Coordinates of C-alpha atoms in Angstrom, one line a residue:
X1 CA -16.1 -144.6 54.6
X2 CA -14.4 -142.5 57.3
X3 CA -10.5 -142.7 57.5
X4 CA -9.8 -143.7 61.0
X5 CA -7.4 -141.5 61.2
X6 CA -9.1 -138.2 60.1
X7 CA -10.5 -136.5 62.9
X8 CA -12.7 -133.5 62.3
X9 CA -11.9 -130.4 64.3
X10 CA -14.4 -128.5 66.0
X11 CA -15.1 -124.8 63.9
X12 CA -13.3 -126.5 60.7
X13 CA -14.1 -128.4 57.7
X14 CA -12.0 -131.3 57.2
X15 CA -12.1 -132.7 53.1
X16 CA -10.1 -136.4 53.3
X17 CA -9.8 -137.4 49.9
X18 CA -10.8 -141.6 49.6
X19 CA -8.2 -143.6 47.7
X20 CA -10.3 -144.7 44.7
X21 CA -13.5 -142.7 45.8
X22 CA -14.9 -139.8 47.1
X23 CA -14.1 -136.4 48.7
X24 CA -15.6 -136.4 52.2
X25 CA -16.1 -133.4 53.8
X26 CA -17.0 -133.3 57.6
X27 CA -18.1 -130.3 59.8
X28 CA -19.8 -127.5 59.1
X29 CA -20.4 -126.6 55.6
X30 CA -22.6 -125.0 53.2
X31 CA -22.1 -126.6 49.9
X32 CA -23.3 -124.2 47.1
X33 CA -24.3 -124.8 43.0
X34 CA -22.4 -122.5 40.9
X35 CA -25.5 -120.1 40.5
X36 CA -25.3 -119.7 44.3
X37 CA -28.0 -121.7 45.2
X38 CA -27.4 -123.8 48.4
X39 CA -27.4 -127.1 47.7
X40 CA -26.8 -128.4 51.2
X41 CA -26.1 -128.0 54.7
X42 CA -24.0 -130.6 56.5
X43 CA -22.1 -132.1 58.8
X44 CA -20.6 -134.6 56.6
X45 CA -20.7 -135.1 52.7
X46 CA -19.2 -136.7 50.0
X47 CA -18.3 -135.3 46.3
X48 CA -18.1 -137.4 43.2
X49 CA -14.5 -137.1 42.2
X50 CA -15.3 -140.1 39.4
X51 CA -17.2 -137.5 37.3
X52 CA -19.6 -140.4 36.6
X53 CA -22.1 -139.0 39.6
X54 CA -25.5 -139.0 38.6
X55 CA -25.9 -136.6 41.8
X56 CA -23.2 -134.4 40.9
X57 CA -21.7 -132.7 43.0
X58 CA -22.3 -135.7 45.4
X59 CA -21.1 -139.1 45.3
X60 CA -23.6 -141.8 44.5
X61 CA -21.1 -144.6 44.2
X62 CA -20.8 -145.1 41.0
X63 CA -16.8 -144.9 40.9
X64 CA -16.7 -148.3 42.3
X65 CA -18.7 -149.6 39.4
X66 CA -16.5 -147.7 36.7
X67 CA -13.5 -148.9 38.4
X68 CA -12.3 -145.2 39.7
X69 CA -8.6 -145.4 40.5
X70 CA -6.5 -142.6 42.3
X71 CA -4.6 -143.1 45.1
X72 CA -5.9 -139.9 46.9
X73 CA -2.1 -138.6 47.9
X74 CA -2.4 -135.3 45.2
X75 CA 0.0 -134.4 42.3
X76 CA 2.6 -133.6 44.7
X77 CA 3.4 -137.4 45.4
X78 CA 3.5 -138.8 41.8
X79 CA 6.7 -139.6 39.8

């Protein structure tokens, strides 16, 4: 699922948001629960943005069976 043109620099986290999918986050991260707990460390991960995640906060595919649809580009490039 990695964009072939997102390259992950070294010493930062890079999040590319999927058209019609996921967040995917690549480099070094520490993804924490909202009671603090850490929930994962990683290289690369990917975060439901479908809501329909049963392993929220991570993707498990399931926006491609609910028919997720966002074009990834942000609020800042809609009409």
């Amino acid at each position: 699922m990695t964009s072939p043109d997102s390259a992950a620099v070294p010493g930062r986290a890079t999040i590319t948001v999927h058209r019609n999918g996921p967040l995917e986050v690549q480099g070094e991260t520490v993804i924490v629960g909202a009671d603090g707990t850490e929930l994962r460390e990683t290289r690369r991960a990917y975060l439901c943005r479908c809501g329909g995640s049963s392993t929220k906060p991570f993707c498990d595919g399931t926006h491609r069976r609910i028919e997720f649809t966002d074009d990834g580009l942000g609020a800042q490039h809609r009409g």
